[in-house]
Amino acid sequence: MRTFNQLLSAIRENRLADVEAWRSRLVVWLAAAMVGLVIVIFARMTDACIALFFSMQKAHWWLPLIVTPLGGMVVVGITRKWFFGAGGSGIPQTIAALHGGISERQQKSVLSLRIAAGKIVLGVSAIAAGFSAGREGPSVQVGASIMYAFRRFLPNGFALDPKQLILAGGAAGISATFNTPLAGVVFAIEELGRSFEHKTSGVLITAIVLSGIVAISMQGDYSYFGHLTVEEVKPAIIWPILVCGLACGVCGGLFSRILITSTQITTSPLDQFRQLHPLWWAGLCGLIVAGLGLMNGSGAHGSGYIFTHEMLHGAVTETWQFAPTKFLATIFTYLSGVPGGIFAPSLSIGAGIGNDLLPLLGHEHVAAAIYALCMTGFLAAVTQTPITSFIIVMEMIDGHEMVLSLMTVALVSTIVARLFSPPLYTALADAQIKHLQQAPD
């Protein structure tokens, strides 16, 4: 009898027999499934546009010199006029919306179905024009916007704070875009949760996982860059871990510092030109990206997926210039103001750094292991989210022996990066918060 009473008590405490509670759970889960569906559509649109750009580039090598600058000017013009909250990565906007000092009106300026639609269309257009950007950061903002929009269907008195829906939606975006539900949960805690004091409930965790499951069911259980087979990891890998952690930490820290500095308004002539003539500035940045593309073929454009995939699987050998080219192309893409993320380009830059370090580290080390270490290290250094970074890369490799190595290089590179820069997304979110609070009602 005592056990039966305890069971009834547990049912009451968890509202397992409450119809309204189940209705609320179903709304949240439906929103999560919608996030997964939209992110898959976003991914397929992105892939189609990247293929279109590369076919155009192959047919006419000079065409990006026209298409990329003009495309940048058009995308930035539309973004500034009709979708102002859709610019940039999308992760800083999501973090800013979780801030305690942000009102509902201010949240809607960066998180809404209109902003989500603009983010997808404009982000795809920027990639189609040849800019160096990914869809991962935008997917966070899109996921948060969709989940936040579903709050209107929740019954009155539902225990979840709307900001918890934002948190879950952003994490669901990562979960769906990388096909890594675990990384989505960790990302919610490690990055998005920094500015949010509430604990993530079980309902929201299941929503994050569900979004990833929907994406997997539609795209299959694929790995983002394909599987890297690491057959054996020897104790001597400690030397590559230190070298990769140091190199990626320095490069990633400088990368973050440049992006953070770009948000600060100064009196320099170049910065004044950017502020007064944003469209011409976007065109100039596009021209630079196109010029970098002439130097390194497909490496400067898109997320870097195709070039990186070929490099990781030995199909490309002359790649020493890939890392610096992608580094610069991604910076100028961000400076241009077009919507686009830096997650996937960061993984590509990391792989390029690993390729350049191979001669230094010697051939006794498995190349796939060096690539994995540097992809983890650079992403961790840029985002300063070591746990999320190593989990994302861990899903890409066959070889559980690398787990501790990936964890170690992520921590080393993060510590080194902090000598050069504060956490990127937190700093960009702080700038976004100030902008939202200063905006007129």
CSV table of C-alpha atoms in Angstrom, one decimal:
chain,number,residue,atom,x,y,z
A,1,MET,CA,0.0,0.0,0.0
A,2,ARG,CA,2.8,2.3,0.9
A,3,THR,CA,4.4,1.7,-2.5
A,4,PHE,CA,1.1,2.4,-4.2
A,5,ASN,CA,0.7,5.7,-2.4
A,6,GLN,CA,4.2,6.7,-3.3
A,7,LEU,CA,3.4,6.0,-7.0
A,8,LEU,CA,0.3,8.1,-6.8
A,9,SER,CA,2.3,10.9,-5.1
A,10,ALA,CA,4.9,10.7,-7.9
A,11,ILE,CA,2.2,10.9,-10.6
A,12,ARG,CA,0.7,14.0,-8.9
A,13,GLU,CA,4.1,15.7,-8.5
A,14,ASN,CA,5.0,15.2,-12.1
A,15,ARG,CA,1.5,15.9,-13.4
A,16,LEU,CA,1.4,12.7,-15.3
A,17,ALA,CA,-2.4,12.5,-15.1
A,18,ASP,CA,-2.9,16.2,-15.9
A,19,VAL,CA,-4.4,16.6,-19.4
A,20,GLU,CA,-3.3,20.3,-19.6
A,21,ALA,CA,0.3,19.3,-18.7
A,22,TRP,CA,0.3,16.6,-21.5
A,23,ARG,CA,-1.1,19.2,-23.9
A,24,SER,CA,1.8,21.5,-23.0
A,25,ARG,CA,4.3,18.8,-23.5
A,26,LEU,CA,2.8,17.9,-26.9
A,27,VAL,CA,3.0,21.6,-27.9
A,28,VAL,CA,6.7,21.7,-27.0
A,29,TRP,CA,7.5,18.4,-28.7
A,30,LEU,CA,5.6,19.5,-31.8
A,31,ALA,CA,7.6,22.7,-31.9
A,32,ALA,CA,10.8,20.6,-31.6
A,33,ALA,CA,9.8,18.4,-34.4
A,34,MET,CA,9.1,21.5,-36.5
A,35,VAL,CA,12.5,22.8,-35.8
A,36,GLY,CA,14.1,19.5,-37.0
A,37,LEU,CA,12.0,19.6,-40.2
A,38,VAL,CA,12.8,23.3,-41.0
A,39,ILE,CA,16.5,22.8,-40.3
A,40,VAL,CA,16.6,19.8,-42.7
A,41,ILE,CA,15.0,22.0,-45.4
A,42,PHE,CA,17.4,24.8,-44.6
A,43,ALA,CA,20.3,22.3,-45.0
A,44,ARG,CA,19.1,21.0,-48.4
A,45,MET,CA,18.6,24.5,-49.7
A,46,THR,CA,22.1,25.4,-48.6
A,47,ASP,CA,23.6,22.4,-50.3
A,48,ALA,CA,21.7,23.2,-53.5
A,49,CYS,CA,22.9,26.8,-53.5
A,50,ILE,CA,26.6,25.8,-52.8
A,51,ALA,CA,26.4,23.3,-55.7
A,52,LEU,CA,24.9,26.1,-57.9
A,53,PHE,CA,27.7,28.5,-57.0
A,54,PHE,CA,30.5,26.0,-57.6
A,55,SER,CA,29.1,25.0,-61.0
A,56,MET,CA,28.9,28.6,-61.9
A,57,GLN,CA,32.5,29.2,-60.7
A,58,LYS,CA,33.7,26.1,-62.7
A,59,ALA,CA,32.1,27.4,-65.9
A,60,HIS,CA,33.2,31.0,-65.5
A,61,TRP,CA,36.1,31.6,-63.1
A,62,TRP,CA,35.7,35.3,-63.2
A,63,LEU,CA,31.9,35.4,-62.4
A,64,PRO,CA,32.4,35.4,-58.5
A,65,LEU,CA,34.1,38.8,-58.9
A,66,ILE,CA,30.8,40.1,-59.9
A,67,VAL,CA,28.3,37.9,-58.2
A,68,THR,CA,29.8,37.9,-54.7
A,69,PRO,CA,30.1,41.7,-54.3
A,70,LEU,CA,26.6,42.4,-55.8
A,71,GLY,CA,25.1,39.5,-53.9
A,72,GLY,CA,26.5,40.9,-50.7
A,73,MET,CA,25.1,44.4,-51.4
A,74,VAL,CA,21.7,43.0,-52.1
A,75,VAL,CA,21.6,40.7,-49.1
A,76,VAL,CA,22.8,43.3,-46.7
A,77,GLY,CA,20.4,45.9,-48.1
A,78,ILE,CA,17.4,43.6,-47.6
A,79,THR,CA,18.6,42.6,-44.2
A,80,ARG,CA,19.0,46.1,-43.0
A,81,LYS,CA,15.6,47.3,-44.4
A,82,TRP,CA,13.3,44.4,-43.6
A,83,PHE,CA,15.1,41.8,-41.4
A,84,PHE,CA,17.5,43.8,-39.3
A,85,GLY,CA,17.5,41.2,-36.5
A,86,ALA,CA,18.6,38.5,-39.0
A,87,GLY,CA,22.1,39.7,-39.6
A,88,GLY,CA,25.2,38.0,-38.4
A,89,SER,CA,25.6,34.5,-36.9
A,90,GLY,CA,22.3,34.1,-34.9
A,91,ILE,CA,23.8,32.7,-31.7
A,92,PRO,CA,24.5,36.2,-30.2
A,93,GLN,CA,20.9,37.2,-30.9
A,94,THR,CA,19.6,34.1,-29.2
A,95,ILE,CA,21.9,34.6,-26.1
A,96,ALA,CA,20.8,38.3,-26.0
A,97,ALA,CA,17.1,37.2,-26.0
A,98,LEU,CA,17.8,35.1,-22.8
A,99,HIS,CA,19.2,38.1,-20.9
A,100,GLY,CA,17.1,39.3,-18.0
A,101,GLY,CA,17.0,42.9,-19.0
A,102,ILE,CA,15.4,42.2,-22.4
A,103,SER,CA,11.7,42.8,-22.8
A,104,GLU,CA,9.3,40.8,-24.9
A,105,ARG,CA,9.2,43.4,-27.6
A,106,GLN,CA,13.0,43.4,-27.8
A,107,GLN,CA,12.9,39.6,-28.0
A,108,LYS,CA,10.5,39.7,-30.9
A,109,SER,CA,12.9,42.0,-32.8
A,110,VAL,CA,15.4,39.1,-33.1
A,111,LEU,CA,13.2,36.0,-32.6
A,112,SER,CA,10.1,35.6,-34.7
A,113,LEU,CA,8.8,33.6,-37.6
A,114,ARG,CA,9.5,36.5,-39.9
A,115,ILE,CA,13.1,36.8,-38.7
A,116,ALA,CA,13.5,33.0,-39.0
A,117,ALA,CA,12.2,33.1,-42.6
A,118,GLY,CA,14.5,36.0,-43.4
A,119,LYS,CA,17.4,34.2,-41.8
A,120,ILE,CA,17.0,31.2,-44.0
A,121,VAL,CA,16.4,33.0,-47.3
A,122,LEU,CA,19.1,35.6,-46.8
A,123,GLY,CA,21.5,33.1,-45.3
A,124,VAL,CA,21.1,30.8,-48.3
A,125,SER,CA,21.4,33.7,-50.7
A,126,ALA,CA,24.7,34.8,-49.1
A,127,ILE,CA,26.1,31.3,-49.5
A,128,ALA,CA,24.8,31.2,-53.1
A,129,ALA,CA,26.7,34.4,-53.7
A,130,GLY,CA,29.9,32.8,-52.5
A,131,PHE,CA,30.4,34.1,-49.0
A,132,SER,CA,32.2,31.9,-46.5
A,133,ALA,CA,29.5,31.0,-44.0
A,134,GLY,CA,27.7,28.1,-42.4
A,135,ARG,CA,24.1,27.4,-41.5
A,136,GLU,CA,24.8,26.2,-37.9
A,137,GLY,CA,24.6,29.6,-36.1
A,138,PRO,CA,21.6,30.7,-38.2
A,139,SER,CA,20.0,27.3,-37.3
A,140,VAL,CA,20.2,28.3,-33.6
A,141,GLN,CA,18.3,31.5,-34.2
A,142,VAL,CA,15.8,29.8,-36.5
A,143,GLY,CA,15.2,27.0,-33.9
A,144,ALA,CA,14.8,29.5,-31.1
A,145,SER,CA,12.4,31.6,-33.2
A,146,ILE,CA,10.2,28.7,-34.0
A,147,MET,CA,10.1,27.4,-30.4
A,148,TYR,CA,9.4,30.9,-29.1
A,149,ALA,CA,6.5,31.3,-31.5
A,150,PHE,CA,4.8,28.2,-30.2
A,151,ARG,CA,4.5,29.7,-26.8
A,152,ARG,CA,1.1,31.2,-27.8
A,153,PHE,CA,-0.3,27.6,-28.0
A,154,LEU,CA,0.6,26.7,-24.4
A,155,PRO,CA,-2.2,26.7,-21.9
A,156,ASN,CA,-2.3,29.4,-19.2
A,157,GLY,CA,-0.3,28.6,-16.1
A,158,PHE,CA,2.2,26.4,-17.9
A,159,ALA,CA,5.3,26.2,-15.7
A,160,LEU,CA,7.9,26.9,-18.5
A,161,ASP,CA,9.3,30.3,-18.8
A,162,PRO,CA,9.3,31.6,-22.5
A,163,LYS,CA,13.1,31.9,-22.2
A,164,GLN,CA,13.3,28.2,-21.6
A,165,LEU,CA,11.6,27.7,-25.0
A,166,ILE,CA,14.3,30.0,-26.5
A,167,LEU,CA,17.0,27.9,-24.8
A,168,ALA,CA,15.6,24.7,-26.1
A,169,GLY,CA,14.9,26.0,-29.6
A,170,GLY,CA,18.5,27.2,-30.0
A,171,ALA,CA,19.9,23.9,-28.7
A,172,ALA,CA,17.5,22.0,-31.0
A,173,GLY,CA,18.9,23.9,-33.9
A,174,ILE,CA,22.4,22.6,-33.1
A,175,SER,CA,21.0,19.1,-32.5
A,176,ALA,CA,19.3,19.0,-35.9
A,177,THR,CA,22.0,20.7,-38.0
A,178,PHE,CA,24.8,18.4,-36.8
A,179,ASN,CA,22.7,15.3,-36.2
A,180,THR,CA,24.1,15.3,-32.6
A,181,PRO,CA,21.3,15.5,-30.0
A,182,LEU,CA,23.9,15.2,-27.2
A,183,ALA,CA,25.8,18.2,-28.5
A,184,GLY,CA,22.5,20.1,-28.5
A,185,VAL,CA,21.9,19.4,-24.9
A,186,VAL,CA,25.4,20.3,-23.9
A,187,PHE,CA,25.3,23.5,-26.0
A,188,ALA,CA,22.2,24.6,-24.2
A,189,ILE,CA,24.0,24.2,-20.9
A,190,GLU,CA,27.5,25.4,-21.9
A,191,GLU,CA,26.8,28.4,-24.2
A,192,LEU,CA,23.1,29.5,-24.2
A,193,GLY,CA,22.7,28.8,-20.5
A,194,ARG,CA,25.4,31.2,-19.4
A,195,SER,CA,23.0,34.1,-19.4
A,196,PHE,CA,20.0,32.2,-18.1
A,197,GLU,CA,19.6,31.2,-14.5
A,198,HIS,CA,16.9,28.5,-14.7
A,199,LYS,CA,17.6,24.8,-15.0
A,200,THR,CA,16.6,23.0,-18.2
A,201,SER,CA,13.6,20.7,-17.6
A,202,GLY,CA,13.2,17.2,-18.8
A,203,VAL,CA,10.5,18.2,-21.2
A,204,LEU,CA,13.0,20.6,-22.9
A,205,ILE,CA,15.8,18.1,-23.0
A,206,THR,CA,13.5,15.6,-24.7
A,207,ALA,CA,12.5,18.4,-27.2
A,208,ILE,CA,16.2,18.9,-28.0
A,209,VAL,CA,16.7,15.2,-28.6
A,210,LEU,CA,13.5,14.9,-30.6
A,211,SER,CA,14.6,17.6,-33.0
A,212,GLY,CA,17.8,15.7,-33.6
A,213,ILE,CA,15.9,12.5,-34.1
A,214,VAL,CA,13.6,14.2,-36.7
A,215,ALA,CA,16.7,15.4,-38.6
A,216,ILE,CA,18.3,11.9,-38.5
A,217,SER,CA,15.1,10.3,-39.7
A,218,MET,CA,15.0,12.6,-42.7
A,219,GLN,CA,18.7,12.7,-43.6
A,220,GLY,CA,19.9,9.4,-42.2
A,221,ASP,CA,22.5,8.8,-39.5
A,222,TYR,CA,25.2,10.7,-41.3
A,223,SER,CA,28.3,12.4,-39.9
A,224,TYR,CA,28.9,16.0,-41.0
A,225,PHE,CA,32.3,15.6,-42.6
A,226,GLY,CA,32.1,11.8,-42.9
A,227,HIS,CA,33.7,9.4,-40.6
A,228,LEU,CA,37.4,9.7,-39.8
A,229,THR,CA,38.7,6.2,-39.0
A,230,VAL,CA,41.3,6.4,-36.1
A,231,GLU,CA,42.5,2.8,-35.6
A,232,GLU,CA,45.0,3.3,-32.9
A,233,VAL,CA,46.0,6.2,-30.6
A,234,LYS,CA,49.5,5.8,-29.1
A,235,PRO,CA,50.8,7.5,-25.9
A,236,ALA,CA,53.0,9.7,-28.1
A,237,ILE,CA,49.9,11.7,-29.1
A,238,ILE,CA,50.5,13.9,-26.1
A,239,TRP,CA,53.0,15.9,-28.2
A,240,PRO,CA,50.4,16.5,-31.1
A,241,ILE,CA,47.8,17.4,-28.5
A,242,LEU,CA,50.0,20.2,-27.0
A,243,VAL,CA,51.1,21.5,-30.4
A,244,CYS,CA,47.5,21.4,-31.9
A,245,GLY,CA,46.1,23.0,-28.7
A,246,LEU,CA,48.6,25.8,-28.7
A,247,ALA,CA,48.4,26.5,-32.5
A,248,CYS,CA,44.6,26.4,-32.6
A,249,GLY,CA,44.3,28.3,-29.3
A,250,VAL,CA,46.4,31.2,-30.7
A,251,CYS,CA,44.7,31.2,-34.1
A,252,GLY,CA,41.2,30.8,-32.7
A,253,GLY,CA,41.8,33.5,-30.1
A,254,LEU,CA,43.0,36.0,-32.7
A,255,PHE,CA,40.0,35.0,-34.9
A,256,SER,CA,37.6,35.8,-32.0
A,257,ARG,CA,39.4,39.0,-31.1
A,258,ILE,CA,39.1,40.3,-34.7
A,259,LEU,CA,35.4,39.6,-34.8
A,260,ILE,CA,34.8,41.2,-31.4
A,261,THR,CA,36.8,44.3,-32.3
A,262,SER,CA,34.7,44.6,-35.5
A,263,THR,CA,31.6,45.3,-33.4
A,264,GLN,CA,33.2,48.4,-31.8
A,265,ILE,CA,32.6,51.7,-33.5
A,266,THR,CA,35.7,53.8,-33.8
A,267,THR,CA,36.6,57.1,-35.6
A,268,SER,CA,39.0,55.5,-38.1
A,269,PRO,CA,38.2,56.3,-41.7
A,270,LEU,CA,37.6,52.7,-42.6
A,271,ASP,CA,35.2,52.2,-39.8
A,272,GLN,CA,33.4,55.4,-40.6
A,273,PHE,CA,33.1,54.3,-44.2
A,274,ARG,CA,31.6,51.0,-43.0
A,275,GLN,CA,29.0,52.8,-40.9
A,276,LEU,CA,28.1,55.4,-43.5
A,277,HIS,CA,28.0,53.2,-46.5
A,278,PRO,CA,27.1,49.6,-45.4
A,279,LEU,CA,26.1,48.4,-48.8
A,280,TRP,CA,29.4,49.6,-50.5
A,281,TRP,CA,31.2,48.0,-47.6
A,282,ALA,CA,29.4,44.7,-48.1
A,283,GLY,CA,30.4,44.9,-51.8
A,284,LEU,CA,34.0,45.5,-50.9
A,285,CYS,CA,34.1,42.5,-48.5
A,286,GLY,CA,32.4,40.4,-51.2
A,287,LEU,CA,35.1,41.4,-53.6
A,288,ILE,CA,37.8,40.4,-51.2
A,289,VAL,CA,36.2,37.0,-50.6
A,290,ALA,CA,35.9,36.5,-54.4
A,291,GLY,CA,39.6,37.4,-54.7
A,292,LEU,CA,40.5,34.9,-52.0
A,293,GLY,CA,38.5,32.3,-54.0
A,294,LEU,CA,40.6,32.9,-57.0
A,295,MET,CA,43.7,32.0,-55.0
A,296,ASN,CA,42.3,28.8,-53.5
A,297,GLY,CA,39.5,27.6,-55.7
A,298,SER,CA,36.5,26.4,-53.7
A,299,GLY,CA,38.2,26.7,-50.3
A,300,ALA,CA,37.2,30.3,-49.7
A,301,HIS,CA,33.5,29.9,-50.4
A,302,GLY,CA,30.6,28.3,-48.6
A,303,SER,CA,30.9,26.4,-45.3
A,304,GLY,CA,34.1,24.7,-46.5
A,305,TYR,CA,32.4,21.4,-46.3
A,306,ILE,CA,33.3,20.1,-49.8
A,307,PHE,CA,37.0,21.1,-49.8
A,308,THR,CA,37.4,19.9,-46.2
A,309,HIS,CA,35.7,16.6,-46.9
A,310,GLU,CA,38.0,16.0,-49.9
A,311,MET,CA,41.1,17.0,-47.8
A,312,LEU,CA,40.2,14.7,-44.9
A,313,HIS,CA,39.8,11.8,-47.3
A,314,GLY,CA,43.0,12.4,-49.2
A,315,ALA,CA,41.5,13.7,-52.4
A,316,VAL,CA,43.3,17.0,-52.2
A,317,THR,CA,47.0,17.4,-51.5
A,318,GLU,CA,48.0,21.0,-52.3
A,319,THR,CA,46.2,22.6,-49.4
A,320,TRP,CA,48.7,24.5,-47.3
A,321,GLN,CA,47.0,27.8,-48.2
A,322,PHE,CA,43.5,26.6,-47.3
A,323,ALA,CA,43.6,27.5,-43.6
A,324,PRO,CA,44.7,31.1,-44.0
A,325,THR,CA,42.4,31.6,-47.0
A,326,LYS,CA,39.4,30.3,-45.1
A,327,PHE,CA,40.4,32.2,-42.0
A,328,LEU,CA,40.4,35.5,-44.0
A,329,ALA,CA,37.3,34.7,-46.1
A,330,THR,CA,35.2,34.0,-43.0
A,331,ILE,CA,36.3,37.2,-41.2
A,332,PHE,CA,35.4,39.3,-44.2
A,333,THR,CA,32.1,37.5,-44.6
A,334,TYR,CA,31.3,38.3,-41.0
A,335,LEU,CA,32.4,41.9,-41.4
A,336,SER,CA,30.2,42.3,-44.5
A,337,GLY,CA,27.0,42.0,-42.4
A,338,VAL,CA,25.4,39.1,-44.3
A,339,PRO,CA,23.6,36.5,-42.3
A,340,GLY,CA,25.8,33.5,-41.8
A,341,GLY,CA,27.4,31.3,-39.1
A,342,ILE,CA,31.0,30.5,-38.3
A,343,PHE,CA,30.6,27.0,-36.8
A,344,ALA,CA,31.3,25.0,-39.9
A,345,PRO,CA,33.9,27.4,-41.3
A,346,SER,CA,35.7,27.0,-38.0
A,347,LEU,CA,35.8,23.3,-38.3
A,348,SER,CA,37.1,23.7,-41.8
A,349,ILE,CA,39.9,26.1,-40.7
A,350,GLY,CA,40.8,23.6,-37.9
A,351,ALA,CA,41.2,20.8,-40.5
A,352,GLY,CA,43.3,23.1,-42.6
A,353,ILE,CA,45.6,23.9,-39.6
A,354,GLY,CA,45.9,20.2,-38.9
A,355,ASN,CA,46.9,19.6,-42.5
A,356,ASP,CA,49.6,22.2,-42.3
A,357,LEU,CA,50.9,20.8,-39.0
A,358,LEU,CA,51.3,17.2,-40.3
A,359,PRO,CA,54.9,17.7,-41.6
A,360,LEU,CA,55.9,19.2,-38.2
A,361,LEU,CA,54.3,16.4,-36.2
A,362,GLY,CA,55.7,13.6,-38.3
A,363,HIS,CA,54.1,10.7,-40.2
A,364,GLU,CA,54.1,8.3,-37.3
A,365,HIS,CA,50.9,10.0,-36.2
A,366,VAL,CA,47.6,9.1,-37.9
A,367,ALA,CA,46.6,12.0,-40.1
A,368,ALA,CA,42.9,11.6,-39.2
A,369,ALA,CA,43.8,12.0,-35.5
A,370,ILE,CA,45.6,15.3,-36.2
A,371,TYR,CA,42.6,16.6,-38.2
A,372,ALA,CA,40.2,15.7,-35.4
A,373,LEU,CA,42.4,17.3,-32.8
A,374,CYS,CA,42.7,20.6,-34.7
A,375,MET,CA,39.0,20.7,-35.7
A,376,THR,CA,38.2,20.4,-32.0
A,377,GLY,CA,40.9,22.8,-30.9
A,378,PHE,CA,40.0,25.6,-33.3
A,379,LEU,CA,36.3,25.4,-32.7
A,380,ALA,CA,36.8,25.3,-29.0
A,381,ALA,CA,39.2,28.3,-29.1
A,382,VAL,CA,36.7,30.4,-31.2
A,383,THR,CA,33.6,29.6,-29.2
A,384,GLN,CA,35.3,28.8,-25.9
A,385,THR,CA,32.8,25.9,-25.5
A,386,PRO,CA,35.2,23.0,-25.1
A,387,ILE,CA,32.6,20.3,-24.2
A,388,THR,CA,30.3,21.1,-27.1
A,389,SER,CA,33.3,21.2,-29.5
A,390,PHE,CA,34.8,17.9,-28.6
A,391,ILE,CA,31.3,16.2,-28.6
A,392,ILE,CA,30.6,17.5,-32.1
A,393,VAL,CA,33.9,16.2,-33.5
A,394,MET,CA,33.7,13.0,-31.4
A,395,GLU,CA,30.5,12.1,-33.4
A,396,MET,CA,32.6,12.3,-36.6
A,397,ILE,CA,35.3,9.8,-35.9
A,398,ASP,CA,35.4,6.0,-35.6
A,399,GLY,CA,37.7,5.4,-32.6
A,400,HIS,CA,36.7,5.9,-29.0
A,401,GLU,CA,40.3,6.0,-28.0
A,402,MET,CA,40.3,9.7,-29.1
A,403,VAL,CA,37.7,10.9,-26.5
A,404,LEU,CA,40.3,11.9,-23.9
A,405,SER,CA,42.6,13.4,-26.5
A,406,LEU,CA,39.8,15.5,-27.9
A,407,MET,CA,38.7,16.6,-24.4
A,408,THR,CA,42.3,17.6,-23.6
A,409,VAL,CA,43.0,19.5,-26.8
A,410,ALA,CA,39.7,21.4,-26.4
A,411,LEU,CA,40.6,22.5,-22.9
A,412,VAL,CA,44.2,23.5,-23.9
A,413,SER,CA,43.1,25.5,-26.8
A,414,THR,CA,40.3,27.2,-24.8
A,415,ILE,CA,42.8,28.2,-22.1
A,416,VAL,CA,45.2,29.6,-24.7
A,417,ALA,CA,42.4,31.5,-26.6
A,418,ARG,CA,41.4,33.2,-23.4
A,419,LEU,CA,44.8,35.0,-23.3
A,420,PHE,CA,43.8,36.7,-26.6
A,421,SER,CA,40.0,37.1,-26.4
A,422,PRO,CA,36.9,36.8,-24.2
A,423,PRO,CA,34.3,34.2,-25.2
A,424,LEU,CA,33.2,35.2,-28.7
A,425,TYR,CA,29.4,34.7,-28.5
A,426,THR,CA,29.2,36.2,-25.1
A,427,ALA,CA,31.0,39.4,-26.2
A,428,LEU,CA,28.9,39.6,-29.3
A,429,ALA,CA,25.7,39.0,-27.3
A,430,ASP,CA,26.7,41.9,-24.9
A,431,ALA,CA,26.9,44.2,-27.9
A,432,GLN,CA,23.6,42.9,-29.2
A,433,ILE,CA,22.0,43.5,-25.8
A,434,LYS,CA,23.2,47.1,-25.7
A,435,HIS,CA,21.8,47.6,-29.2
A,436,LEU,CA,18.4,46.2,-28.2
A,437,GLN,CA,18.2,48.2,-25.1
A,438,GLN,CA,19.1,51.4,-26.9
A,439,ALA,CA,16.6,50.9,-29.7
A,440,PRO,CA,13.6,53.2,-29.6
A,441,ASP,CA,10.2,51.7,-28.7
